[in-house]
Amino acid sequence: MPRETPTFRIAVLAGDGIGPEVTSAAVAVLHAVGERFGHAFATEPALIGGAAIDATGDPFPAATRAACDQADAVLLGAVGGPAWSDPKAPVRPEQGLLALRKHLGVYANLRPVKPHPATLAHSAIKAEVLEGVDLLVVRELTGGSYFGRKERHADRAVDVCEYSIGEIERVARQAFRLARTRRGKVTSVDKANVLETSRLWREVVSRVHREEFPDVVLEHQLVDSMAMHLIARPRDYDVVVTENLFGDILTDEAAMLAGSMGLLPSAALGEGAQGLYEPIHGSAPDIAGQGIANPIAAILSVAMLLRHSLGLHREAAAVEAAVDTILEAGRRDATRRPRDLGGTAGTAAIAMAVLAALPPMTPARPADSPFPAIALRD
Ligand code: NAD
Ligand code: IPM
Ligand code: MN
């Protein structure tokens, strides 16, 4: 008798530009994990961003919302591009992504940055600065100026930045909880010397720390000097928590610690186990359609999906180990290194190499994972 395996449902929103290229590599890895570890993953493709505008006029159509609602997790490529960037266009691809994040309530965006030893030599930053760097940015994802009132007048424009106490408390708690599983330190980044929302941010983070997480070390850092310290002494940081816009900018900067934008994955989580997983990079219109995008950020997003939404820790670790093997193989061999790290290997070559580096079929084991999905709750 074949044993019963649960079917995990994954909505796949490939999006625009290199989104479909890196997503198909990531989905191939997901299915290979299914085969090798005995899981069934039902992937459900759905439209988002510019591709959705072209097909339906809406960057986050109702059918996509339904597919996401029914899914255990959502895997996204990237949205946007010059075809949809006319400032006078009534709707933009990026609005679809923001609507999706808001709809799923995924307010905590985990963006880990841990340079692989083999990539240090290919970074623009000195290897001695990068050695031992292991930080996790927790970016608030459903508030701030991204979602505030917007106005356009003949002679001026308005973007309102608003944060409630509740919105700050919940993301601060996630950051403190995560710090307890790591090196026990949180750096909260704001602009409290100028912005009222930042003064509230600092006040609320300090109180949550004092009342609920006194065992964690908390420091506050202004965002402008943080942009400098992140490059000058990145090893000093463990968990970095910050508001939506600062987190967006600082994590593209942090990608340079890892060596490239093509390496950084992310997980967006809310109160439940369901999550949204996407590389931190965009649709890269400058290289789209050429088969040269690095799929590693998307593949590592699959690892985060396996771990955080499905509770498949062993499988997540296997994907990460396969990526480590590929990066190690490219240390001295440019033909096995992705192009954004100075090599010549394209999207398919990297994806095939990751598939080959995954462990072989494992013997059948009980369908129920001994590990619960870690929803970041108590
Ligand atoms: P981008 O991240 O798309 O590209 C920045 C640079 O990094 C480019 O030179 C690009 O070629 C390179 N790059 C990015 N990903 C790469 C990969 N996997 N492999 C190799 N090189 C890679 O940022 P941008 O050019 O400022 O934005 C382009 C579009 O993407 C915009 O429309 C923007 O709104 C959108 N965007 C979407 C997301 C998302 O969907 N999550 C994220 C960021 C930007
Ligand atoms: C990201 C992107 C998005 C953001 C854009 C495309 C809306 O830059 O995911 O980092 O700013 O959040
Ligand atoms: Mn960004």
XYZ file of C-alpha atoms and ligand atoms in Angstrom:
435
model
C 0.000 0.000 0.000
C 1.441 3.412 -0.891
C 1.535 5.594 2.194
C -0.657 8.703 2.328
C 1.209 11.947 1.827
C -0.358 15.324 2.454
C -0.501 17.521 -0.632
C 0.959 20.946 -0.003
C -0.617 23.651 -2.145
C 1.710 26.325 -3.458
C 0.460 29.313 -5.462
C 3.143 30.331 -7.956
C 3.068 33.964 -9.083
C 5.921 34.279 -11.580
C 5.241 37.910 -12.559
C 7.381 39.910 -14.949
C 10.884 40.225 -16.408
C 13.193 37.610 -14.902
C 10.364 36.571 -12.514
C 9.234 33.614 -14.709
C 12.858 32.575 -15.363
C 13.943 32.345 -11.722
C 10.566 31.010 -10.596
C 10.632 28.058 -12.980
C 14.077 27.138 -11.615
C 12.721 27.394 -8.054
C 9.634 25.300 -8.868
C 11.869 22.616 -10.416
C 13.793 22.497 -7.128
C 10.532 22.303 -5.167
C 9.334 19.317 -7.202
C 12.728 17.625 -6.899
C 12.477 18.013 -3.118
C 9.013 16.439 -3.327
C 10.359 13.452 -5.234
C 13.420 12.936 -3.106
C 11.711 13.339 0.270
C 8.310 11.872 -0.602
C 6.065 14.942 -0.544
C 3.395 16.041 -2.982
C 3.474 19.718 -3.949
C 0.541 20.948 -6.032
C 1.680 24.143 -7.728
C -1.014 26.516 -8.933
C 0.171 29.245 -11.336
C -1.531 32.631 -11.108
C -1.074 36.091 -12.581
C 0.432 39.078 -10.780
C 1.872 42.460 -11.740
C 2.352 43.537 -15.345
C 1.426 40.114 -16.726
C -1.870 40.359 -14.835
C -2.493 43.927 -16.071
C -1.982 42.783 -19.659
C -4.348 39.828 -19.248
C -7.039 41.326 -17.024
C -6.372 45.029 -16.433
C -5.822 44.286 -12.720
C -2.345 43.667 -11.177
C -3.883 41.430 -8.454
C -6.931 39.756 -10.056
C -9.642 37.951 -8.090
C -8.520 34.558 -9.446
C -5.025 35.161 -8.043
C -6.450 36.198 -4.684
C -8.477 32.954 -4.606
C -5.446 30.818 -5.548
C -3.416 32.459 -2.749
C -6.211 32.038 -0.207
C -6.347 28.317 -0.907
C -2.575 27.864 -0.777
C -0.343 26.833 2.115
C 2.252 29.248 0.755
C 2.782 31.686 -2.098
C 5.957 31.770 -4.193
C 6.513 34.975 -6.167
C 9.084 35.942 -8.807
C 9.104 39.690 -9.382
C 6.851 42.374 -10.798
C 7.329 45.535 -12.832
C 9.201 46.773 -15.831
C 9.414 49.559 -18.378
C 6.308 48.369 -20.248
C 4.163 49.394 -17.278
C 6.130 52.362 -15.950
C 4.362 55.287 -17.619
C 3.795 57.729 -14.732
C 0.359 58.511 -16.161
C -0.725 54.841 -16.267
C -3.848 54.300 -14.142
C -2.394 51.177 -12.519
C 1.113 49.744 -11.902
C 2.407 46.171 -11.410
C 3.860 47.061 -7.996
C 0.348 47.860 -6.722
C -0.480 44.191 -7.253
C 2.371 43.078 -5.027
C 1.437 45.558 -2.300
C -2.214 44.477 -2.468
C -1.126 40.833 -2.166
C 1.043 41.527 0.901
C -1.761 43.493 2.548
C -4.351 40.847 1.668
C -2.255 38.049 3.196
C -1.471 40.198 6.250
C 2.219 39.325 5.991
C 3.619 42.175 8.039
C 7.027 40.727 8.949
C 9.468 40.325 6.066
C 12.493 38.216 6.968
C 15.520 38.969 4.788
C 18.547 36.948 5.921
C 22.033 38.017 4.830
C 24.844 35.520 5.327
C 27.663 35.757 2.785
C 28.916 32.378 1.634
C 32.701 31.982 2.097
C 33.100 31.190 -1.619
C 31.530 34.498 -2.682
C 33.695 36.750 -0.504
C 36.354 37.098 -3.182
C 33.705 38.192 -5.701
C 32.283 40.957 -3.522
C 33.012 44.652 -3.953
C 33.645 44.724 -0.182
C 36.840 43.427 1.462
C 36.667 39.780 2.539
C 37.945 40.627 6.045
C 34.902 42.887 6.590
C 32.511 40.178 5.379
C 33.864 37.161 7.242
C 31.373 35.953 9.867
C 28.540 38.253 8.764
C 25.179 36.703 9.643
C 22.318 39.123 9.993
C 18.564 39.025 9.583
C 16.607 42.101 8.576
C 13.002 42.079 9.756
C 11.305 44.616 7.537
C 7.816 45.851 8.439
C 5.891 45.076 5.244
C 2.289 46.246 5.383
C 2.494 49.780 6.757
C 4.272 53.120 6.434
C 4.421 55.310 3.348
C 3.738 52.329 1.069
C 0.157 52.185 2.282
C -0.577 55.737 3.454
C -2.803 58.220 1.654
C -1.401 59.351 -1.685
C -2.343 62.535 -3.499
C -1.283 64.124 -6.714
C -2.062 67.788 -7.402
C -0.979 70.072 -10.228
C 1.926 71.496 -8.217
C 2.615 68.959 -5.460
C 2.292 65.345 -4.348
C 1.671 63.686 -0.983
C 2.663 60.304 0.510
C 1.495 59.885 4.067
C 3.652 57.750 6.398
C 1.575 56.396 9.246
C 2.252 53.702 11.854
C -0.026 52.556 14.667
C 1.247 51.241 18.007
C -0.166 47.809 17.169
C 1.666 47.628 13.860
C 4.974 48.436 15.563
C 4.389 46.085 18.500
C 3.707 43.028 16.362
C 6.761 43.355 14.134
C 8.965 44.217 17.128
C 7.814 41.024 18.867
C 8.734 38.961 15.814
C 12.188 40.537 15.772
C 12.764 39.869 19.488
C 11.514 36.276 19.186
C 13.832 35.644 16.261
C 16.753 37.204 18.149
C 16.201 34.663 20.940
C 16.803 31.889 18.398
C 20.012 33.578 17.199
C 22.612 35.708 19.009
C 20.143 37.625 21.170
C 20.585 41.128 19.791
C 18.169 43.488 18.033
C 19.113 46.725 16.291
C 16.062 48.897 15.692
C 16.555 51.369 12.849
C 14.598 54.614 12.577
C 14.878 58.337 11.884
C 13.709 59.468 15.318
C 15.656 62.726 15.072
C 13.241 63.919 12.366
C 10.153 61.724 11.938
C 7.222 61.470 14.355
C 6.499 57.895 13.180
C 10.102 57.031 14.085
C 9.760 58.554 17.557
C 6.688 56.368 18.118
C 8.593 53.385 16.635
C 11.474 53.858 19.084
C 9.140 54.325 22.055
C 7.099 51.193 21.259
C 10.129 48.980 20.462
C 11.737 50.075 23.766
C 8.597 49.268 25.750
C 8.073 45.853 24.119
C 11.717 45.136 24.901
C 11.468 46.268 28.535
C 8.196 44.473 29.266
C 8.535 41.266 27.252
C 12.112 40.653 26.089
C 14.537 42.088 28.682
C 16.911 39.151 28.021
C 17.525 40.390 24.439
C 20.035 43.202 23.854
C 18.395 46.176 22.119
C 20.115 49.097 20.429
C 18.662 51.940 18.379
C 20.356 53.258 15.271
C 19.452 56.149 12.969
C 18.899 54.970 9.394
C 21.435 57.261 7.739
C 24.334 56.133 9.909
C 23.014 52.551 9.691
C 23.529 52.697 5.909
C 27.186 53.417 6.656
C 27.691 50.959 9.559
C 26.082 48.146 7.546
C 29.007 48.304 5.139
C 31.719 49.295 7.623
C 31.020 46.737 10.381
C 28.289 44.304 9.225
C 29.476 41.581 11.635
C 28.119 43.602 14.568
C 24.503 43.035 13.551
C 22.230 40.132 14.428
C 18.531 41.014 13.966
C 17.783 44.408 12.415
C 14.172 45.593 12.639
C 12.921 48.581 10.727
C 9.986 50.176 8.942
C 8.905 49.348 5.407
C 10.802 51.896 3.299
C 14.029 51.822 5.333
C 13.979 48.014 5.186
C 13.528 48.051 1.420
C 16.548 50.288 0.895
C 18.838 48.739 3.510
C 18.312 45.208 2.189
C 19.340 46.096 -1.372
C 22.437 47.601 0.225
C 22.889 44.432 2.306
C 22.749 42.367 -0.901
C 26.211 43.731 -1.584
C 27.434 42.003 1.586
C 26.265 38.671 0.143
C 27.805 39.589 -3.210
C 24.751 40.109 -5.418
C 21.040 40.842 -5.569
C 20.591 37.418 -7.117
C 21.375 35.678 -3.830
C 18.977 37.087 -1.227
C 15.666 35.315 -0.480
C 12.835 36.519 1.731
C 9.873 35.235 3.706
C 6.881 37.419 4.499
C 4.903 36.134 7.465
C 1.819 37.117 9.403
C 0.067 35.420 12.294
C -0.394 31.983 10.744
C 1.907 29.543 8.978
C 0.922 30.761 5.497
C 3.575 32.996 3.972
C 4.718 34.816 0.863
C 8.182 33.931 -0.429
C 10.103 36.015 -2.936
C 13.638 37.005 -3.833
C 14.423 40.543 -2.670
C 15.446 41.519 -6.204
C 13.145 42.866 -8.884
C 12.274 41.955 -12.445
C 15.722 43.050 -13.728
C 14.515 44.364 -17.107
C 18.145 44.886 -18.163
C 18.789 41.115 -18.293
C 15.258 39.685 -18.731
C 14.691 37.076 -21.417
C 18.354 36.176 -21.793
C 18.471 33.141 -19.502
C 21.268 34.655 -17.423
C 19.485 35.692 -14.207
C 20.747 34.082 -11.026
C 17.952 31.821 -9.669
C 19.595 31.282 -6.257
C 17.523 33.960 -4.440
C 14.346 32.298 -5.737
C 15.631 28.805 -4.853
C 16.569 29.928 -1.331
C 13.073 31.434 -1.050
C 11.775 27.883 -1.627
C 13.962 26.752 1.288
C 12.385 29.435 3.487
C 8.932 28.324 2.293
C 9.643 24.701 3.211
C 10.840 25.739 6.658
C 8.429 28.482 7.697
C 5.129 27.511 6.061
C 5.404 23.722 5.713
C 7.595 22.856 8.713
C 9.893 20.789 6.444
C 13.170 21.674 8.158
C 15.233 18.786 6.828
C 14.142 19.551 3.280
C 14.872 23.271 3.679
C 18.357 22.476 4.962
C 18.920 20.146 1.979
C 18.103 22.948 -0.488
C 20.426 25.343 1.364
C 23.188 22.732 1.392
C 22.762 22.195 -2.366
C 23.116 25.954 -2.935
C 26.225 25.985 -0.733
C 27.678 23.200 -2.893
C 27.035 25.211 -6.065
C 28.593 28.380 -4.655
C 31.595 26.379 -3.481
C 31.948 24.801 -6.957
C 31.997 28.291 -8.479
C 34.702 29.556 -6.127
C 37.459 29.022 -8.685
C 35.524 27.768 -11.715
C 33.857 30.693 -13.503
C 31.864 28.344 -15.759
C 30.017 27.114 -12.665
C 29.561 30.569 -11.108
C 26.473 32.767 -11.761
C 27.002 35.779 -14.015
C 26.228 38.338 -11.297
C 29.217 36.936 -9.353
C 31.513 37.302 -12.338
C 30.969 33.822 -13.759
C 29.375 32.541 -16.951
C 26.744 30.060 -15.707
C 23.191 30.954 -16.763
C 19.849 30.353 -15.029
C 19.334 26.792 -16.325
C 22.899 25.703 -15.577
C 22.659 26.878 -11.974
C 19.226 25.286 -11.554
C 20.448 21.951 -12.974
C 23.486 22.047 -10.707
C 21.286 22.631 -7.630
C 19.032 19.718 -8.650
C 22.081 17.484 -9.043
C 23.396 18.529 -5.618
C 20.186 17.624 -3.780
C 20.357 14.378 -1.816
C 19.098 11.227 -3.584
C 15.733 9.644 -2.793
C 15.310 9.041 0.905
C 13.561 5.951 2.281
C 9.882 6.332 3.136
C 9.216 7.870 6.514
C 6.025 8.816 8.357
C 4.078 11.435 6.445
C 3.745 13.695 9.453
C 6.812 15.825 9.994
C 8.011 15.761 13.590
C 8.598 19.490 13.262
C 5.660 21.860 13.522
C 5.530 24.736 11.028
C 7.096 27.648 12.837
C 4.567 30.359 12.734
C 6.260 33.164 14.584
C 3.909 33.098 17.492
C 4.122 32.051 21.088
P 16.175 44.960 -9.830
O 16.343 44.273 -8.546
O 15.194 44.409 -10.778
O 17.607 45.037 -10.559
C 18.718 45.706 -10.001
C 20.016 45.184 -10.632
O 20.289 43.890 -10.116
C 19.923 45.041 -12.149
O 21.160 45.376 -12.723
C 19.630 43.569 -12.352
O 20.109 43.047 -13.568
C 20.373 42.935 -11.160
N 19.681 41.710 -10.716
C 18.533 41.640 -10.008
N 18.198 40.367 -9.820
C 19.148 39.611 -10.403
C 19.341 38.213 -10.546
N 18.486 37.312 -10.024
N 20.435 37.780 -11.235
C 21.301 38.654 -11.750
N 21.164 39.986 -11.631
C 20.096 40.458 -10.977
O 15.840 46.490 -9.505
P 15.388 47.698 -10.477
O 16.091 47.605 -11.768
O 15.498 48.916 -9.659
O 13.834 47.430 -10.709
C 13.294 46.837 -11.882
C 11.810 46.582 -11.696
O 11.635 45.581 -10.706
C 11.004 47.795 -11.220
O 9.809 47.815 -11.945
C 10.757 47.503 -9.755
O 9.568 48.076 -9.263
C 10.666 46.019 -9.762
N 10.980 45.362 -8.471
C 10.153 44.327 -8.117
C 10.408 43.623 -6.955
C 9.501 42.515 -6.580
O 8.663 42.128 -7.366
N 9.593 41.961 -5.380
C 11.523 43.944 -6.178
C 12.346 45.008 -6.580
C 12.065 45.714 -7.741
C 10.865 44.686 -2.808
C 10.476 45.617 -3.931
C 9.070 46.128 -3.705
C 9.080 46.950 -2.419
C 8.438 46.959 -4.846
C 8.473 46.240 -6.149
C 7.021 47.357 -4.513
O 11.393 46.656 -4.077
O 10.161 43.690 -2.589
O 11.883 44.922 -2.153
O 9.463 48.134 -2.431
O 8.679 46.402 -1.389
Mn 13.175 46.376 -2.876
